[in-house]
XYZ file of C-alpha atoms in Angstrom:
468
model
C -29.865 -63.573 -5.402
C -31.505 -60.550 -3.796
C -28.562 -59.803 -1.536
C -25.861 -59.758 -4.291
C -24.893 -56.377 -5.710
C -22.724 -56.477 -8.842
C -20.061 -53.740 -8.988
C -18.352 -53.255 -12.374
C -15.065 -51.344 -12.306
C -14.710 -49.584 -15.603
C -11.485 -47.617 -15.409
C -8.478 -48.075 -17.626
C -6.027 -45.857 -19.531
C -6.188 -47.596 -22.871
C -2.402 -48.163 -23.153
C -1.777 -51.905 -23.122
C -3.774 -52.756 -26.277
C -2.926 -49.701 -28.283
C -3.705 -48.871 -31.117
C -7.091 -50.541 -30.809
C -7.526 -49.315 -27.270
C -7.163 -45.610 -26.579
C -7.524 -43.341 -23.492
C -10.934 -42.274 -24.660
C -11.963 -45.856 -25.644
C -10.233 -48.395 -23.438
C -10.424 -52.130 -23.875
C -13.606 -52.829 -21.852
C -15.556 -51.105 -24.633
C -14.094 -53.353 -27.337
C -15.325 -56.791 -28.609
C -12.029 -58.588 -28.068
C -13.159 -62.136 -27.254
C -16.552 -62.483 -28.932
C -19.409 -60.426 -30.238
C -20.018 -58.607 -26.917
C -17.692 -55.886 -25.706
C -15.866 -56.818 -22.500
C -18.098 -54.709 -20.206
C -21.183 -56.344 -21.856
C -19.737 -59.817 -21.307
C -18.952 -58.946 -17.633
C -22.604 -57.991 -17.077
C -23.947 -61.125 -18.802
C -21.665 -63.165 -16.539
C -23.445 -61.902 -13.419
C -26.879 -61.119 -14.771
C -28.380 -64.448 -13.732
C -26.738 -64.372 -10.345
C -28.316 -61.128 -9.108
C -31.691 -59.397 -9.406
C -30.209 -55.936 -8.950
C -29.021 -53.426 -11.488
C -25.241 -53.079 -11.496
C -23.281 -50.280 -9.850
C -20.668 -49.108 -12.326
C -17.645 -46.956 -11.399
C -16.387 -45.220 -14.466
C -14.318 -42.343 -15.685
C -16.518 -39.342 -16.288
C -15.371 -39.213 -19.962
C -16.723 -42.764 -20.489
C -20.184 -42.248 -18.975
C -22.188 -42.426 -22.179
C -20.195 -45.363 -23.489
C -20.994 -47.414 -20.326
C -24.646 -46.502 -20.369
C -25.130 -47.198 -24.070
C -23.284 -50.519 -24.127
C -25.211 -51.856 -21.109
C -28.449 -50.675 -22.706
C -27.617 -52.608 -25.844
C -27.583 -55.921 -23.874
C -30.840 -55.056 -21.983
C -29.135 -54.609 -18.638
C -31.327 -52.925 -16.007
C -30.512 -49.214 -15.770
C -27.277 -49.056 -13.790
C -26.197 -46.585 -11.177
C -23.072 -45.081 -12.770
C -20.648 -43.488 -10.274
C -18.396 -40.993 -12.106
C -14.903 -40.487 -10.839
C -13.737 -36.903 -11.593
C -10.153 -38.102 -11.219
C -8.616 -41.542 -11.023
C -7.781 -42.741 -7.496
C -7.323 -46.477 -7.966
C -9.510 -49.298 -6.761
C -9.800 -48.727 -2.992
C -11.645 -45.339 -3.317
C -13.624 -46.601 -6.304
C -14.933 -49.616 -4.327
C -15.611 -47.477 -1.254
C -17.796 -45.200 -3.386
C -19.678 -48.252 -4.719
C -20.107 -49.537 -1.169
C -21.598 -46.204 0.028
C -23.973 -46.182 -2.943
C -25.054 -49.777 -2.254
C -25.880 -48.791 1.366
C -27.591 -45.481 0.485
C -31.091 -46.834 0.997
C -30.374 -48.629 4.241
C -29.294 -51.993 2.783
C -26.095 -53.827 3.281
C -25.677 -56.236 0.340
C -22.776 -58.381 -0.686
C -20.675 -56.617 -3.292
C -19.389 -58.739 -6.141
C -16.602 -56.492 -7.437
C -15.438 -57.242 -10.982
C -13.065 -55.525 -13.372
C -15.045 -55.058 -16.575
C -12.129 -55.917 -18.880
C -11.421 -59.599 -18.120
C -12.162 -62.761 -20.048
C -13.874 -65.681 -18.254
C -14.419 -68.679 -20.499
C -16.195 -70.892 -17.933
C -19.159 -68.774 -16.907
C -20.879 -71.640 -15.154
C -17.731 -72.327 -13.107
C -17.454 -68.623 -12.175
C -21.099 -68.559 -10.984
C -20.631 -71.710 -8.988
C -17.571 -70.155 -7.274
C -19.554 -67.032 -6.360
C -22.292 -69.148 -4.782
C -19.688 -71.158 -2.828
C -18.024 -67.959 -1.473
C -21.272 -66.220 -0.416
C -21.728 -67.920 2.996
C -18.236 -66.836 4.153
C -18.805 -63.301 2.823
C -22.122 -63.135 4.659
C -20.305 -63.974 7.875
C -17.732 -61.144 7.433
C -14.897 -62.525 5.272
C -13.389 -60.495 2.509
C -13.179 -63.066 -0.254
C -11.003 -62.903 -3.356
C -10.865 -65.402 -6.233
C -7.409 -66.830 -6.948
C -6.775 -68.327 -10.406
C -5.080 -71.731 -10.392
C -1.923 -71.099 -12.416
C -0.938 -73.196 -15.426
C 2.356 -71.414 -16.186
C 5.048 -69.409 -14.302
C 3.432 -66.093 -15.244
C 5.379 -62.996 -14.325
C 2.658 -60.506 -15.324
C 0.320 -61.210 -12.400
C 0.536 -60.772 -8.641
C 0.144 -63.974 -6.586
C -1.818 -64.947 -3.486
C -0.382 -67.596 -1.106
C -3.175 -69.630 0.493
C -3.319 -71.732 3.607
C -3.296 -75.453 3.084
C -6.635 -77.206 2.461
C -9.355 -77.377 -0.136
C -11.852 -74.822 -1.336
C -12.133 -71.483 0.388
C -9.229 -70.843 2.729
C -7.282 -68.184 4.592
C -4.949 -65.841 2.690
C -1.374 -66.089 4.036
C 0.063 -63.230 1.925
C -0.131 -61.268 -1.315
C 2.987 -61.280 -3.501
C 4.079 -58.714 -6.050
C 4.659 -59.786 -9.668
C 7.611 -62.172 -9.418
C 10.580 -62.762 -11.703
C 10.596 -65.917 -13.829
C 12.574 -68.059 -11.324
C 10.308 -67.117 -8.444
C 7.180 -67.736 -10.452
C 8.501 -71.174 -11.437
C 9.159 -71.876 -7.768
C 5.585 -70.879 -6.852
C 4.236 -73.243 -9.547
C 6.313 -76.141 -8.258
C 5.544 -75.529 -4.621
C 1.807 -75.133 -5.003
C -0.537 -73.111 -2.817
C 0.032 -69.928 -4.916
C -2.648 -68.463 -7.140
C -2.861 -65.577 -9.601
C -4.495 -62.456 -8.146
C -7.627 -62.016 -10.307
C -8.759 -58.675 -8.879
C -12.289 -60.043 -8.231
C -13.829 -59.792 -4.768
C -16.871 -60.633 -2.689
C -17.693 -59.034 0.664
C -20.430 -57.243 2.511
C -20.429 -53.511 1.807
C -20.244 -52.531 5.451
C -17.382 -54.937 6.146
C -15.251 -53.505 3.392
C -15.790 -50.000 4.715
C -15.001 -51.114 8.273
C -11.686 -52.675 7.227
C -10.814 -49.738 5.004
C -11.588 -47.351 7.873
C -9.217 -49.369 10.130
C -6.254 -49.137 7.756
C -6.942 -46.082 5.604
C -9.365 -43.751 7.443
C -8.188 -40.968 5.179
C -9.595 -42.711 2.136
C -12.951 -43.406 3.832
C -13.266 -39.826 4.987
C -12.531 -38.374 1.521
C -14.892 -40.752 -0.290
C -17.683 -40.216 2.241
C -17.395 -36.481 1.628
C -17.304 -36.990 -2.155
C -20.421 -39.248 -2.088
C -22.317 -36.959 0.324
C -21.611 -34.038 -2.018
C -22.392 -35.945 -5.245
C -24.684 -34.496 -7.868
C -27.267 -36.797 -9.413
C -27.670 -36.316 -13.170
C -30.148 -38.931 -14.343
C -28.468 -42.299 -13.905
C -25.072 -40.644 -13.298
C -23.728 -39.957 -9.810
C -21.101 -37.232 -10.062
C -18.816 -37.459 -7.027
C -17.684 -34.157 -5.614
C -14.460 -33.394 -7.397
C -12.551 -31.613 -4.650
C -13.427 -34.171 -2.029
C -12.663 -37.154 -4.198
C -9.404 -35.611 -5.454
C -8.316 -35.283 -1.776
C -8.415 -39.048 -1.403
C -5.044 -40.838 -1.573
C -4.713 -43.151 -4.577
C -4.445 -46.735 -3.433
C -5.436 -50.224 -4.628
C -7.723 -52.490 -2.662
C -4.820 -54.959 -2.282
C -2.471 -52.404 -0.626
C -5.150 -50.588 1.347
C -7.050 -53.533 2.729
C -6.429 -57.117 1.491
C -2.697 -57.278 2.445
C -3.445 -55.967 5.970
C -6.738 -57.507 7.050
C -6.919 -60.682 9.039
C -10.257 -61.532 7.408
C -9.037 -62.149 3.813
C -9.928 -65.485 2.263
C -9.257 -66.898 -1.191
C -11.178 -69.357 -3.323
C -9.003 -71.018 -5.962
C -10.789 -71.351 -9.274
C -10.069 -72.639 -12.744
C -12.513 -70.683 -14.950
C -10.648 -69.854 -18.101
C -9.693 -66.403 -16.748
C -7.427 -63.909 -18.519
C -7.023 -60.226 -17.883
C -6.167 -59.628 -21.528
C -3.387 -57.293 -20.451
C -1.459 -57.448 -23.695
C -1.750 -58.533 -27.340
C 0.115 -61.756 -26.495
C -2.568 -62.444 -23.817
C -5.262 -61.946 -26.455
C -3.446 -64.494 -28.621
C -3.533 -66.882 -25.651
C -7.323 -66.866 -25.460
C -8.007 -66.724 -29.185
C -8.887 -69.643 -31.419
C -5.754 -70.551 -33.445
C -5.150 -72.358 -36.708
C -2.840 -75.338 -37.216
C 0.183 -73.039 -37.389
C -0.656 -71.364 -34.117
C -1.910 -68.148 -35.694
C -4.949 -66.137 -34.566
C -6.688 -63.529 -36.703
C -9.403 -60.954 -36.498
C -10.629 -59.446 -39.698
C -9.350 -59.807 -43.294
C -5.963 -61.545 -42.904
C -3.926 -63.673 -45.359
C -0.990 -65.570 -43.858
C 1.662 -67.375 -45.868
C 4.386 -69.449 -44.103
C 3.546 -67.731 -40.798
C 3.461 -69.275 -37.331
C 2.395 -68.383 -33.789
C 1.330 -64.834 -34.725
C -1.644 -62.556 -34.105
C -3.197 -60.099 -36.543
C -6.062 -57.628 -35.998
C -7.121 -56.081 -39.283
C -9.714 -53.508 -40.246
C -8.497 -53.703 -43.852
C -6.630 -56.470 -45.679
C -3.394 -57.454 -43.875
C -1.002 -59.992 -45.365
C 1.701 -61.836 -43.378
C 4.479 -63.573 -45.239
C 7.307 -65.625 -43.734
C 7.040 -64.322 -40.162
C 6.866 -66.021 -36.737
C 5.841 -64.794 -33.322
C 4.712 -61.335 -34.207
C 1.686 -59.167 -33.591
C 0.187 -56.854 -36.215
C -2.671 -54.520 -35.306
C -4.091 -52.271 -38.028
C -6.613 -49.463 -37.412
C -7.764 -46.471 -39.445
C -5.015 -44.232 -38.171
C -2.231 -46.387 -36.739
C -0.436 -49.732 -37.241
C 1.442 -51.727 -34.628
C 4.060 -54.336 -35.524
C 5.775 -56.022 -32.625
C 7.530 -59.225 -31.532
C 5.003 -61.192 -29.445
C 7.410 -61.211 -26.518
C 7.753 -57.406 -26.569
C 4.143 -56.296 -26.748
C 4.222 -55.074 -23.178
C 6.444 -52.251 -24.389
C 3.591 -50.735 -26.404
C 3.104 -48.483 -23.355
C 6.367 -46.797 -24.359
C 4.817 -45.904 -27.715
C 1.810 -44.440 -25.975
C 4.074 -42.444 -23.658
C 5.884 -40.941 -26.672
C 2.564 -40.094 -28.344
C 1.458 -38.299 -25.287
C 4.748 -36.456 -24.958
C 4.332 -35.283 -28.549
C 0.647 -34.450 -27.833
C -0.524 -36.576 -30.692
C -4.206 -37.472 -30.861
C -3.586 -41.186 -31.502
C -2.813 -41.605 -27.780
C -6.307 -40.569 -26.805
C -8.745 -40.821 -29.705
C -9.603 -43.108 -32.632
C -10.286 -41.562 -35.968
C -13.937 -42.331 -35.221
C -14.891 -40.442 -32.113
C -17.900 -41.488 -30.027
C -20.292 -39.011 -28.571
C -23.544 -39.444 -26.569
C -25.566 -38.755 -29.701
C -23.568 -41.051 -32.008
C -20.133 -40.614 -33.613
C -18.065 -38.767 -36.206
C -15.284 -40.140 -38.391
C -12.742 -37.700 -39.918
C -12.227 -39.173 -43.343
C -10.205 -36.363 -44.944
C -8.640 -33.067 -43.939
C -6.458 -30.319 -45.285
C -5.262 -26.844 -44.335
C -8.678 -25.247 -44.718
C -11.133 -28.156 -44.983
C -12.244 -31.346 -43.183
C -14.629 -34.049 -44.178
C -16.453 -36.060 -41.522
C -18.869 -39.025 -41.629
C -21.494 -38.288 -38.925
C -23.854 -40.848 -37.410
C -26.707 -39.804 -35.154
C -28.721 -42.324 -33.149
C -32.516 -42.436 -33.476
C -34.076 -39.702 -31.323
C -30.721 -38.110 -30.548
C -29.802 -34.495 -31.064
C -26.565 -32.498 -31.098
C -26.270 -29.320 -29.094
C -27.549 -25.938 -30.373
C -24.197 -24.430 -31.296
C -22.244 -22.100 -33.554
C -18.705 -21.773 -34.865
C -16.608 -18.622 -35.156
C -14.152 -19.900 -37.735
C -15.842 -22.458 -40.048
C -18.832 -23.032 -42.205
C -20.331 -26.485 -42.875
C -22.129 -28.344 -45.661
C -24.323 -31.296 -44.692
C -25.335 -34.026 -47.162
C -27.733 -36.751 -45.900
C -26.682 -40.273 -46.888
C -29.467 -42.194 -45.121
C -32.175 -41.482 -42.674
C -33.895 -38.133 -41.977
C -32.262 -35.019 -40.515
C -34.074 -32.277 -38.674
C -31.915 -29.132 -39.034
C -32.211 -25.886 -37.060
C -30.397 -23.113 -39.020
C -30.863 -19.695 -37.436
C -34.621 -19.160 -37.325
C -35.339 -21.886 -39.877
C -36.225 -25.561 -39.337
C -35.571 -27.988 -42.201
C -36.297 -31.710 -42.775
C -33.746 -33.336 -45.050
C -34.006 -36.833 -46.601
C -31.513 -38.984 -48.363
C -29.519 -37.124 -51.057
C -30.588 -33.701 -49.802
C -28.222 -31.157 -48.361
C -27.933 -27.789 -46.591
C -25.313 -25.158 -45.791
C -24.538 -23.705 -42.304
C -22.805 -20.279 -42.672
C -20.083 -19.230 -40.247
C -21.520 -17.737 -37.036
C -25.056 -19.055 -37.448
C -26.658 -21.022 -34.595
C -27.587 -24.552 -35.646
C -28.570 -27.952 -34.460
C -28.706 -31.423 -36.026
C -31.365 -33.953 -34.835
C -32.490 -37.450 -35.832
C -36.291 -37.507 -35.565
C -36.577 -40.949 -37.102
C -36.353 -44.551 -35.974
C -33.353 -45.510 -38.015
C -29.791 -44.127 -37.706
C -29.024 -40.904 -39.546
C -25.816 -40.748 -41.536
C -24.477 -37.690 -43.296
C -21.313 -36.268 -44.786
C -20.122 -33.003 -43.312
C -17.699 -30.744 -45.228
C -16.148 -28.089 -43.008
C -14.244 -25.122 -44.500
C -12.607 -22.233 -42.762
C -9.549 -20.790 -41.117
C -9.672 -23.052 -38.050
C -11.314 -26.497 -37.805
C -10.584 -27.585 -34.253
C -13.249 -29.218 -32.026
C -12.845 -26.374 -29.510
C -14.407 -23.960 -31.952
C -17.867 -24.817 -30.583
C -20.059 -22.461 -28.633
C -22.955 -24.446 -27.108
C -26.190 -22.730 -26.234
C -28.426 -25.670 -25.342
C -27.426 -29.297 -24.792
C -29.397 -32.273 -23.432
C -26.107 -33.819 -22.228
C -25.189 -31.025 -19.859
C -22.381 -29.532 -21.987
C -23.866 -26.106 -22.716
C -21.978 -22.931 -21.760
């Protein structure tokens, strides 16, 4: 559909599915409901509907993750709008609308959070097609999920009587259990999915009517944006001046042009570990597992394991094991994991933000051992990628190639190292690591020195724009 512009919202703070999700690696980048990550699955869901590359609105810190994960599923090169600060969905969608209209077009925007599960892809695509005529005529369409339980974790939309697409009567905040039960019995109430369809210009018109301050700030941020390859870096000062507001509060609850299409498409926002249990395949005892899990006399539980995890004689619990943290919680208390993350942030502990394996645009590094004056990392460099030309004031490094070929710049020397070969980088010497081959490069790095922090890096040249 030439007139349909997919917009993928890729924000997120990485708190609700901790410890698997982190601030630097939120849930949209994880394969939680299949082989694809959630952002990859979101693109595949719309790929056959539109002949346009997606517009992605993302946190600046996630820019290379978004680009790489979409490249892995052969998505056309996206326009990635980078938010210098988080300002909620209304400014994010306004930036996407301005980008969609930058070349004089006015497409329909299909706005999708990139961290939701939709089991019935065909049903979703059919709903989009059904909603397009109304959106073409100026309606602001949202998709309401037909509820199957008195869910208190979602907002609700009350719709006018009738069938199919109909007028929105009101949006309702997350209700208590009794109110949610009343909504279910009364009918005409639907879960707010956060998915929208409208013409770009119509959204901006309605936003300008109710929140002209947001439109003014985002217009200035987009006009002053810097283009860095596929990345569109919004002007920081202008975007930061925008009020933070959701599309629901800023537009949908106020406009007289909101319509809702009720759908039953196997939707879940995977907002907690219990929600992931809801959408997972379960055994005869109601248990769902990911990884190497042994369960004995266990019922209605969920376990995510990166190593062997054994459950014995437990019911209704969640166990999530990662390289550097373990979560054990009652299934009805998993929403409180955000309190754990808050405490980690208060104590400035790295587990709130980073995994042990840290992803970089060139690959990743995994800190496998450390002590007072040493640290051991497993480093992976993608084919054709290169780290910055850099030096360290406080540490020296030994590199041992495990597989692949390493091109090493060390001072004035250039070395080629193959499997089982090594080199030494003295303290204070300029150096660079590159992978000139066509297969991933893996090496072990042993750091030694008085200070081993990641901020002991002076960059001289960097293809990713990080040089000083």
